[in-house]
Amino acid sequence: MKAVLFHGPGRLSVEDVAEPRLEEATDAIVKVSLAAICGSELPSYRGLIERTPGGIGHEFVGTVSAIGEGVKRVQVGQRAVSPGSVACGGCFYCKQGLLTGCERFQAFGRHLPGAHAEYVRVPNADAMLEALPDGLPDEKAIFAAGLLTGVYAALTSVGLKAGDSVAVVGCGPTGLSAQLMARTMGAGQVFAIDHHGYRRDAAAKLGATPIDGDGIAAKIKAATGGRGADIAIEAVGTAEALAEAAGLARRWGALLSLGTELDKKPVLFPIGNLVGEHVRLAPAGSPPVKNYMAPVIKMLTGGVIDPAPIITHTLALSEAPRGFEMIAARRDSVLKVALKP
Ligand SMILES: [Zn+2]
Ligand SMILES: [Zn+2]
């Protein structure tokens, strides 16, 4: 089968590799129908963080093509979505539902082969795979893999209430997903901040209010009765963006960090202001998205949220290297790139 392999920063290839086989009785094999490039894969592609050469990719949906003899719930022929990592289900963290803290945590494209491939072996399949209804197309369902489920987990963790104002720094796929989900959860004003005009335009098309130029904090204050946003969100993945978002939250508000992994660049962070203003810092990190798949799939199926416009490009799997290049260069008004095996 074809799979995308990472060789080093900026160097990917699509190769013929062995198809995965069932290894454990609890495994399933999924034939991938749509995969997607995730922003969390970009820092290693850019050479900013280490990645071991090998398979890449962790967002995918597909159809179950084989199951081990211990698999009871998942069935061959069923469409399903998987989280980007699998958990054992029995350790200290798993027992608390913190599946991404699993002591035997295995992520696709890191500990397991990558999901930018034609087939993927999913360990502990009964616990990890979530069935997809027939009427839900892949280009919407793939947002249940991590993006919409992740922002739903994060916005739930800060207690977003109907009518809340939300300011999002960063209008890439994560920021746009946060804006969409905030609106779906009943947010009032949703402000979208980004240096790139095309990304602010995308935010406006999805219903947010783009804010640009100088004095962003002052503009948001002016629009919120002089207070600032109830919830300020960093959706860039840099410490600088977190510091910028920190200046947008109101007193007793919340500051939510959505970057899976912030860069290690030292920045002046207004921690004194956060404490003095009672702003609660909530790092989303890698939330246990599996726990949020059922409600998000309901939202997608019911049509109350439509993230499909966030996918700007759908490429053949063989064109994955071009997809990564495009995102790294912010070329062609790119947002999210989907890959079709
Ligand atoms: Zn991801
Ligand atoms: Zn575990």
mmCIF file with all atom_site columns, N, CA, C and O and ligand atoms in Angstrom, residues 86-95 98-99 101-105, ligand 2:
data_model
loop_
_atom_site.group_PDB
_atom_site.id
_atom_site.type_symbol
_atom_site.label_atom_id
_atom_site.label_alt_id
_atom_site.label_comp_id
_atom_site.label_asym_id
_atom_site.label_entity_id
_atom_site.label_seq_id
_atom_site.pdbx_PDB_ins_code
_atom_site.Cartn_x
_atom_site.Cartn_y
_atom_site.Cartn_z
_atom_site.occupancy
_atom_site.B_iso_or_equiv
_atom_site.pdbx_formal_charge
_atom_site.auth_seq_id
_atom_site.auth_comp_id
_atom_site.auth_asym_id
_atom_site.auth_atom_id
_atom_site.pdbx_PDB_model_num
ATOM   1  N  N  . VAL A 1 86  ? -4.077  6.121  20.672 1.00 0.00 ? 86  VAL A N  1
ATOM   2  C  CA . VAL A 1 86  ? -4.867  5.081  21.329 1.00 0.00 ? 86  VAL A CA 1
ATOM   3  C  C  . VAL A 1 86  ? -4.398  4.922  22.774 1.00 0.00 ? 86  VAL A C  1
ATOM   4  O  O  . VAL A 1 86  ? -3.264  5.238  23.121 1.00 0.00 ? 86  VAL A O  1
ATOM   5  N  N  . ALA A 1 87  ? -5.329  4.446  23.608 1.00 0.00 ? 87  ALA A N  1
ATOM   6  C  CA . ALA A 1 87  ? -5.079  4.316  25.040 1.00 0.00 ? 87  ALA A CA 1
ATOM   7  C  C  . ALA A 1 87  ? -5.394  2.892  25.471 1.00 0.00 ? 87  ALA A C  1
ATOM   8  O  O  . ALA A 1 87  ? -6.132  2.176  24.795 1.00 0.00 ? 87  ALA A O  1
ATOM   9  N  N  . CYS A 1 88  ? -4.849  2.492  26.633 1.00 0.00 ? 88  CYS A N  1
ATOM   10 C  CA . CYS A 1 88  ? -5.014  1.107  27.083 1.00 0.00 ? 88  CYS A CA 1
ATOM   11 C  C  . CYS A 1 88  ? -6.372  0.879  27.734 1.00 0.00 ? 88  CYS A C  1
ATOM   12 O  O  . CYS A 1 88  ? -6.912  -0.214 27.703 1.00 0.00 ? 88  CYS A O  1
ATOM   13 N  N  . GLY A 1 89  ? -6.926  1.933  28.347 1.00 0.00 ? 89  GLY A N  1
ATOM   14 C  CA . GLY A 1 89  ? -8.228  1.801  28.990 1.00 0.00 ? 89  GLY A CA 1
ATOM   15 C  C  . GLY A 1 89  ? -8.156  1.337  30.437 1.00 0.00 ? 89  GLY A C  1
ATOM   16 O  O  . GLY A 1 89  ? -9.167  1.365  31.140 1.00 0.00 ? 89  GLY A O  1
ATOM   17 N  N  . GLY A 1 90  ? -6.983  0.932  30.913 1.00 0.00 ? 90  GLY A N  1
ATOM   18 C  CA . GLY A 1 90  ? -6.938  0.351  32.257 1.00 0.00 ? 90  GLY A CA 1
ATOM   19 C  C  . GLY A 1 90  ? -5.999  1.026  33.239 1.00 0.00 ? 90  GLY A C  1
ATOM   20 O  O  . GLY A 1 90  ? -6.001  0.691  34.423 1.00 0.00 ? 90  GLY A O  1
ATOM   21 N  N  . CYS A 1 91  ? -5.195  2.000  32.788 1.00 0.00 ? 91  CYS A N  1
ATOM   22 C  CA . CYS A 1 91  ? -4.184  2.579  33.686 1.00 0.00 ? 91  CYS A CA 1
ATOM   23 C  C  . CYS A 1 91  ? -4.796  3.693  34.548 1.00 0.00 ? 91  CYS A C  1
ATOM   24 O  O  . CYS A 1 91  ? -5.970  4.034  34.419 1.00 0.00 ? 91  CYS A O  1
ATOM   25 N  N  . PHE A 1 92  ? -3.998  4.267  35.418 1.00 0.00 ? 92  PHE A N  1
ATOM   26 C  CA . PHE A 1 92  ? -4.413  5.343  36.331 1.00 0.00 ? 92  PHE A CA 1
ATOM   27 C  C  . PHE A 1 92  ? -5.158  6.460  35.583 1.00 0.00 ? 92  PHE A C  1
ATOM   28 O  O  . PHE A 1 92  ? -6.233  6.878  35.981 1.00 0.00 ? 92  PHE A O  1
ATOM   29 N  N  . TYR A 1 93  ? -4.570  6.941  34.470 1.00 0.00 ? 93  TYR A N  1
ATOM   30 C  CA . TYR A 1 93  ? -5.179  8.059  33.735 1.00 0.00 ? 93  TYR A CA 1
ATOM   31 C  C  . TYR A 1 93  ? -6.416  7.620  32.949 1.00 0.00 ? 93  TYR A C  1
ATOM   32 O  O  . TYR A 1 93  ? -7.428  8.312  32.926 1.00 0.00 ? 93  TYR A O  1
ATOM   33 N  N  . CYS A 1 94  ? -6.326  6.466  32.293 1.00 0.00 ? 94  CYS A N  1
ATOM   34 C  CA . CYS A 1 94  ? -7.469  5.983  31.507 1.00 0.00 ? 94  CYS A CA 1
ATOM   35 C  C  . CYS A 1 94  ? -8.699  5.820  32.389 1.00 0.00 ? 94  CYS A C  1
ATOM   36 O  O  . CYS A 1 94  ? -9.816  6.131  31.981 1.00 0.00 ? 94  CYS A O  1
ATOM   37 N  N  . LYS A 1 95  ? -8.492  5.332  33.625 1.00 0.00 ? 95  LYS A N  1
ATOM   38 C  CA . LYS A 1 95  ? -9.634  5.112  34.522 1.00 0.00 ? 95  LYS A CA 1
ATOM   39 C  C  . LYS A 1 95  ? -10.335 6.417  34.869 1.00 0.00 ? 95  LYS A C  1
ATOM   40 O  O  . LYS A 1 95  ? -11.488 6.417  35.276 1.00 0.00 ? 95  LYS A O  1
ATOM   41 N  N  . LEU A 1 98  ? -8.877  10.239 31.208 1.00 0.00 ? 98  LEU A N  1
ATOM   42 C  CA . LEU A 1 98  ? -7.819  11.078 30.624 1.00 0.00 ? 98  LEU A CA 1
ATOM   43 C  C  . LEU A 1 98  ? -6.988  10.227 29.665 1.00 0.00 ? 98  LEU A C  1
ATOM   44 O  O  . LEU A 1 98  ? -5.817  9.931  29.905 1.00 0.00 ? 98  LEU A O  1
ATOM   45 N  N  . LEU A 1 99  ? -7.649  9.832  28.554 1.00 0.00 ? 99  LEU A N  1
ATOM   46 C  CA . LEU A 1 99  ? -7.064  8.836  27.655 1.00 0.00 ? 99  LEU A CA 1
ATOM   47 C  C  . LEU A 1 99  ? -5.751  9.293  27.027 1.00 0.00 ? 99  LEU A C  1
ATOM   48 O  O  . LEU A 1 99  ? -4.889  8.477  26.720 1.00 0.00 ? 99  LEU A O  1
ATOM   49 N  N  . GLY A 1 101 ? -3.524  10.862 28.493 1.00 0.00 ? 101 GLY A N  1
ATOM   50 C  CA . GLY A 1 101 ? -2.474  10.783 29.507 1.00 0.00 ? 101 GLY A CA 1
ATOM   51 C  C  . GLY A 1 101 ? -2.079  9.339  29.766 1.00 0.00 ? 101 GLY A C  1
ATOM   52 O  O  . GLY A 1 101 ? -1.276  9.058  30.658 1.00 0.00 ? 101 GLY A O  1
ATOM   53 N  N  . CYS A 1 102 ? -2.636  8.420  28.974 1.00 0.00 ? 102 CYS A N  1
ATOM   54 C  CA . CYS A 1 102 ? -2.430  6.972  29.164 1.00 0.00 ? 102 CYS A CA 1
ATOM   55 C  C  . CYS A 1 102 ? -0.955  6.620  29.358 1.00 0.00 ? 102 CYS A C  1
ATOM   56 O  O  . CYS A 1 102 ? -0.091  7.128  28.657 1.00 0.00 ? 102 CYS A O  1
ATOM   57 N  N  . GLU A 1 103 ? -0.709  5.745  30.315 1.00 0.00 ? 103 GLU A N  1
ATOM   58 C  CA . GLU A 1 103 ? 0.675   5.324  30.583 1.00 0.00 ? 103 GLU A CA 1
ATOM   59 C  C  . GLU A 1 103 ? 1.224   4.458  29.454 1.00 0.00 ? 103 GLU A C  1
ATOM   60 O  O  . GLU A 1 103 ? 2.426   4.251  29.353 1.00 0.00 ? 103 GLU A O  1
ATOM   61 N  N  . ARG A 1 104 ? 0.326   3.945  28.605 1.00 0.00 ? 104 ARG A N  1
ATOM   62 C  CA . ARG A 1 104 ? 0.771   3.188  27.425 1.00 0.00 ? 104 ARG A CA 1
ATOM   63 C  C  . ARG A 1 104 ? 0.299   3.886  26.142 1.00 0.00 ? 104 ARG A C  1
ATOM   64 O  O  . ARG A 1 104 ? -0.043  3.248  25.157 1.00 0.00 ? 104 ARG A O  1
ATOM   65 N  N  . PHE A 1 105 ? 0.266   5.221  26.220 1.00 0.00 ? 105 PHE A N  1
ATOM   66 C  CA . PHE A 1 105 ? -0.156  6.102  25.125 1.00 0.00 ? 105 PHE A CA 1
ATOM   67 C  C  . PHE A 1 105 ? 0.603   5.780  23.831 1.00 0.00 ? 105 PHE A C  1
ATOM   68 O  O  . PHE A 1 105 ? 1.823   5.650  23.826 1.00 0.00 ? 105 PHE A O  1
HETATM 69 ZN ZN . ZN  B 2 .   ? -4.069  3.803  29.835 1.00 0.00 ? 2   ZN  B ZN 1
#
